[in-house]
Amino acid sequence: MSNYTVAPAPHVHGGDSVKKNMLNVIIALMPAYLAGCWYFGIGALIVSCVAMVSCVAFEWFISKFILKKQPQINDLSALLTGLLLGMNLPSSLPWWMVIVGSLVAIGIGKMSFGGLGNNLFNPALVGRVFLLISFPAAMTTWPIPDQLSLFGSVDALTAATPLAYIKQGIFTTFTEADMILGNIGGSLGETSSIALILGLIYLLATRTITWHIPISIIGTVLIFTGIMHGIDPCTYASPLLHITSGGLLLGSIFMATDYVTSPMTKVGQLIFGAGIGIITVVIRLFGSYPEGISFAILIMNAVVPLINRYIRPKRFGAK
Amino acid sequence: MNIIVVSLIVLGTIGIIAAVILFFVAKKFYVEEDPRIAEIENALPGANCGGCGFAGCKNFASACVSATELGDLRCPVGGNNAMNAIAEILGVTVAETKPKVAVLRCAGTCAVRPRTSHYNGVSSCAIATATFAGETGCSFGCLGYGDCAKACTFGAITVNPETGLAEVDEDKCTACGACVKACPKGILELRFKGSKSRRIYVSCANKDKGAKARKACSAACIGCGKCVKECPFGAITLENNLAYIDYNLCRLCKKCVAVCPTGSIQALNFPVIKKDENI
Amino acid sequence: MKTFKIGGVHPQDKKLTAQKPIITLAAPKEAIFPLEQHIGAPAKPIVNVGDRVKTGQMIAEAGGFVSAPVHSSVTGTVSKIAEYTDPQGFSKQAIYIKAEENDEWADGIIISDKLETKTSLDAKEIIKKISDAGIVGLGGACFPTHVKLTPPADCKIDSLIINAVECEPYLTHNHRLMLEKAGEVIIGTRLLMKALGIEKAYIGIESNKMDAVNHLRETAEKLSDFVHIIEIVPLKMKYPQGSEKHLIEAITGREVKSGAIPASVGVVVQNVGTAFAVYEAVQFNKPLIDLFMTVTGSSMTEGGNFRVRMGTSMKEVLDMVGGIPADAEKVIGGGPMMGRCISNIDTPITKRSSAILCLEKQKTVREDVLDCIRCGKCMGTCPMGLEPYLLAKLTEIEDWSELEEHYIMDCIECGCCTFTCPSHRPLLDYVRYGKFKVGTIIRNRK
């Protein structure tokens, strides 16, 4: 007899890992990220890099010195949080606000619950919403897309986002091509619809996520705004405008699908997505904020434990 | 001024009304409880370990009150002191019992028990037992993944990484029996602590034939039966190639320790005897 | 192509020995026959030390209805009835026989390679022969076959399914058996149908063995008696296709209810190896004294498919293929998904054996365990539709009643959850333990 290893079955693993999934999401974010950097120039680059570096640094410090456990920055989840947070901010945001946002995202949104896997809310959104409430002026000052700024000083010109125009009942400011390509005002990662959809296709192809959450959110928004638009086209914008504007695509593809804070069953995910869609539209059409996807996702995050409790998978041989 | 007066009056009135309601509710729902239960509970150590067989100290206390005599009711943690206190409260007598302590019947340290395989699963004796017999040739001995240590609420058991065995701290051990229940190999046993903590036991649970047991572990009981013949009190029995010392009959004469060829009979806390005295 | 509906995974399809013909190994010099080779009561020895036994002679009788006799696979003398060490290191009872040079077959056993298609026996006689031959399910569970062939009176059986799925990676002996002994398998299937008194059978084969599907189809057509209809069903490659309940669902569309047996939906499932053993037992009176097994491993050059006599030492079988490769980290009895690790190879081949697989370190390494990220992948892959992450957590906190309410007893221990978990959590380790605990509690309640 010699020293062989003994372990319970199964003896092989499928090779999936947390790191792989995180990396896939980061890769899927790249088209939208690069588009944001193209449109918003050096400012976008600074904001996003500050967010990523500070998120990773905060995760390392908090786990090392406060939680006293081996830091898990290798799993790339902190980097992803930083990237998502950065992409949710206007490119003109001062760097120190970005760092405050990162601290809240990692410190309060994630590590206070015990780290990856234990958080109730999407950390990047916690950071973003904290900034939005604390610094409303800075967070709603959107620079005009101007790729030339890459070579010059950061552009001081600002403009309202399409959603702000929608709120005021002006629907024709931007052309459809601009909306799809992302040549509009907004946070640096949310503007280019086509790049975001490229990311969705990549995520679906690599089976990192399933279609349930993004499609149910987008579908609900389509139906809801479609009905409202049908009732009164002058007051309510068209569904397509709603979907291509604001953070809806970024939110539904990358934020709502976060494993930790979304339901586990397919049916649960559909309910979760529908809830986000409805809340988003309600905030957009009837609330005081022009955009509501962040709040909608956070509200539905809170409902996830309840959904997980009551929506069970279909059992084999259930009576 | 007016505001202060009004708010004082309003708050005061609310307070008085609430107090009256609470008073009547407390009266209405007052549960008559034998005051002795609380007294007994105070006399108990309050560890809620379940060693007595009841779910928590309070349940044990009410069981004591409703029982006519204490008999089998016994708090292993509080020992004779606690039981005497309870007997005094209830006005009954209670038999003195000798204090016990948990004992690990395995001496298969890493040094004497060579490894034959390597476990790579959840660090739990229960899960490992379902997977295989153990990392050594002995399928009876301590696995060392610490289910007993996890079960012990008094922090009396630790797994020594040097020996790979669980070790009982006899000062902390209250003989509640939680570890005995947790051990999937069934090798932890509650035995008399003995006067001055002196005790003798067979530190092995291997029921294999002598040759196999010895091959697996040089400290194993090989079932030779020398100790059985040597014991003047008939305290030792041999079953399935394994000797067992009945702690009710053992008088701690240590004769068995001397004849054991593998040293699997342990004698604890005896003074070291000088060589010339032994001859 | 047919398959089951919920869950399942796709392990890497590795069949290293699919092209290797079955080699019959020589009888061992000393054979060890454990008394517990099946589910149910252990067999009782009926020979004494010093007795001379012939090959195929019964040496231990069934210890009850749910039990099976044990037969000697060699001719020789009983040297002792004593303890042996099983593959997991536990001591159990066995009969040791010192073998002679040549086989002397017990009375009534016919040694023939000719395909014997006819039988005049009725159902009762067939079942009696199967029971006497000590045949048990050779798919791994080792449930005595004659018990399965006598279903409870309230169950009306209408079809038989032969499980030839072989959905575990690396295993190939069933595949080879179907290619080389197709006629015997078909006749064995027909005998089982006769024993059950039914006229419809399916043979389920995973689609990575299309050559076996086609070969069996042709053979079934050629040997057809126009009464018993045997349909060969290719199945989609998905693990755990070979699970009894999932195979029934894939082929017939019937779902066995939670806690029920397959007979409750009118189906009996038998392994393809069992069908072959039944053929030999009924037509030639040959008891179950040998079985087919895969011996394989990535760095094992001489691995292959073997017909091995029971009682042969596992070490001897491994020596035959050049020993355990130097880089082997684990020796596994069975496939990589459900097989059990072997810590002791000085142990005999029994009816429980199905394969010996030597895996090297990088294939079997267990990565560091991270916190659950609630991705729900374990739920998505669980073929029973359970919530493995929750079952594992509940086992950790020892909440047995909650576990029972979450149907832990439905778990088939296929390992899909652990296989999928991106956090590398040992979900099945916990669930298996929880299932054991809850099972004990339920049994004690009765």
Coordinates of C-alpha atoms in Angstrom, one line a residue, chain B residues 94-255:
Chain B
V94 CA -28.6 12.1 46.6
A95 CA -25.9 9.5 46.3
E96 CA -22.4 10.6 45.9
T97 CA -21.0 9.7 42.5
K98 CA -17.4 9.6 41.4
P99 CA -16.6 12.3 38.9
K100 CA -15.9 11.2 35.4
V101 CA -13.8 12.4 32.6
A102 CA -13.7 11.8 28.8
V103 CA -11.0 9.5 27.7
L104 CA -9.7 8.8 24.2
R105 CA -9.2 5.1 23.6
C106 CA -6.5 5.5 21.0
A107 CA -2.8 6.0 21.3
G108 CA -2.1 5.8 17.6
T109 CA 0.1 8.9 17.2
C110 CA 1.6 9.7 13.8
A111 CA 4.8 8.2 15.0
V112 CA 3.5 4.8 15.9
R113 CA 0.7 4.5 13.3
P114 CA 2.1 4.8 9.7
R115 CA 0.0 6.5 7.1
T116 CA -1.2 4.5 4.2
S117 CA -3.4 7.0 2.5
H118 CA -4.1 10.7 2.5
Y119 CA -7.5 12.2 3.0
N120 CA -8.5 15.2 0.9
G121 CA -12.1 16.0 1.8
V122 CA -14.1 18.0 4.3
S123 CA -12.3 18.1 7.6
S124 CA -14.9 16.1 9.5
C125 CA -14.6 12.7 11.1
A126 CA -18.2 11.9 10.2
I127 CA -17.8 12.6 6.5
A128 CA -14.4 10.9 6.4
T129 CA -15.9 7.8 8.1
A130 CA -18.4 7.5 5.3
T131 CA -15.6 7.7 2.8
F132 CA -13.0 5.2 4.1
A133 CA -11.6 3.6 7.2
G134 CA -8.9 6.2 7.9
E135 CA -5.5 7.3 6.8
T136 CA -3.8 4.4 8.4
G137 CA -4.1 0.7 8.4
C138 CA -6.2 0.9 11.6
S139 CA -9.9 1.3 10.9
F140 CA -10.9 1.9 14.5
G141 CA -8.6 4.6 15.7
C142 CA -8.8 8.4 16.1
L143 CA -9.1 10.2 12.7
G144 CA -8.1 13.5 14.1
Y145 CA -10.4 15.8 12.2
G146 CA -11.8 17.1 15.4
D147 CA -15.6 16.4 15.5
C148 CA -15.2 16.0 19.3
A149 CA -13.4 19.3 19.6
K150 CA -16.2 21.0 17.6
A151 CA -18.8 19.3 19.8
C152 CA -17.2 20.3 23.1
T153 CA -18.8 23.5 24.5
F154 CA -16.1 23.8 27.2
G155 CA -13.1 23.9 24.9
A156 CA -11.7 20.9 26.7
I157 CA -10.7 19.0 23.5
T158 CA -8.1 19.9 21.0
V159 CA -6.5 18.0 18.2
N160 CA -2.8 17.9 18.6
P161 CA -1.3 18.4 15.2
E162 CA 1.9 16.7 16.4
T163 CA 0.2 13.4 17.3
G164 CA -2.9 13.7 15.1
L165 CA -5.0 12.7 18.1
A166 CA -7.7 14.5 20.1
E167 CA -6.5 15.4 23.6
V168 CA -8.8 16.0 26.6
D169 CA -8.0 18.7 29.0
E170 CA -9.2 17.0 32.2
D171 CA -9.4 20.3 34.2
K172 CA -11.9 21.7 31.6
C173 CA -13.7 18.4 30.9
T174 CA -17.1 18.2 32.6
A175 CA -18.0 14.7 31.4
C176 CA -21.1 16.0 29.6
G177 CA -20.7 13.3 27.0
A178 CA -21.1 15.5 23.9
C179 CA -17.8 14.3 22.4
V180 CA -18.8 10.6 23.0
K181 CA -21.9 11.2 20.9
A182 CA -20.0 13.2 18.2
C183 CA -17.2 10.6 17.7
P184 CA -18.2 8.4 14.7
K185 CA -15.6 5.8 15.7
G186 CA -17.0 5.6 19.2
I187 CA -13.6 5.7 20.8
L188 CA -14.3 8.4 23.4
E189 CA -15.5 7.1 26.7
L190 CA -16.5 8.6 30.0
R191 CA -14.5 6.9 32.8
F192 CA -14.0 7.6 36.5
K193 CA -11.6 10.5 37.0
G194 CA -9.9 8.5 39.8
S195 CA -8.4 9.9 43.0
K196 CA -5.7 12.4 42.1
S197 CA -6.8 11.9 38.5
R198 CA -5.1 8.5 38.5
R199 CA -6.6 6.2 36.0
I200 CA -5.7 3.1 33.9
Y201 CA -7.3 2.3 30.7
V202 CA -6.7 0.4 27.4
S203 CA -5.9 3.2 25.0
C204 CA -6.9 1.3 21.9
A205 CA -10.1 0.3 20.1
N206 CA -8.7 -2.0 17.5
K207 CA -10.6 -5.2 17.1
D208 CA -8.5 -6.7 14.3
K209 CA -6.4 -9.8 14.9
G210 CA -3.1 -9.2 16.7
A211 CA -0.8 -9.4 13.6
K212 CA -2.9 -6.9 11.6
A213 CA -3.4 -4.5 14.5
R214 CA 0.3 -4.5 15.3
K215 CA 1.2 -3.9 11.6
A216 CA -1.1 -0.9 11.5
C217 CA -0.1 0.6 14.8
S218 CA 2.7 -0.4 17.2
A219 CA 0.7 0.9 20.2
A220 CA -2.3 -1.2 19.4
C221 CA -3.9 -3.8 21.7
I222 CA -3.1 -7.1 20.1
G223 CA -5.5 -9.1 22.2
C224 CA -2.8 -11.3 23.8
G225 CA -4.7 -11.6 27.0
K226 CA -1.7 -11.2 29.4
C227 CA -3.4 -8.3 31.2
V228 CA -6.5 -10.4 31.7
K229 CA -4.5 -13.1 33.5
E230 CA -2.5 -10.6 35.5
C231 CA -5.5 -8.7 36.9
P232 CA -6.2 -9.7 40.5
F233 CA -9.6 -8.1 40.5
G234 CA -11.1 -9.6 37.3
A235 CA -11.6 -6.1 35.9
I236 CA -10.2 -6.8 32.5
T237 CA -12.1 -8.6 29.7
L238 CA -11.0 -9.6 26.3
E239 CA -13.5 -9.5 23.4
N240 CA -12.8 -9.4 19.7
N241 CA -9.1 -9.2 20.2
L242 CA -9.4 -6.2 22.4
A243 CA -8.9 -5.8 26.1
Y244 CA -11.2 -3.6 28.2
I245 CA -10.8 -2.5 31.8
D246 CA -14.0 -2.1 33.8
Y247 CA -13.4 1.1 35.7
N248 CA -15.9 0.0 38.4
L249 CA -13.7 -3.0 39.3
C250 CA -10.2 -1.6 38.6
R251 CA -8.2 -0.8 41.8
L252 CA -5.4 1.0 40.0
C253 CA -2.8 -1.7 40.9
K254 CA -1.0 -1.1 37.6
K255 CA -0.1 -4.8 37.2

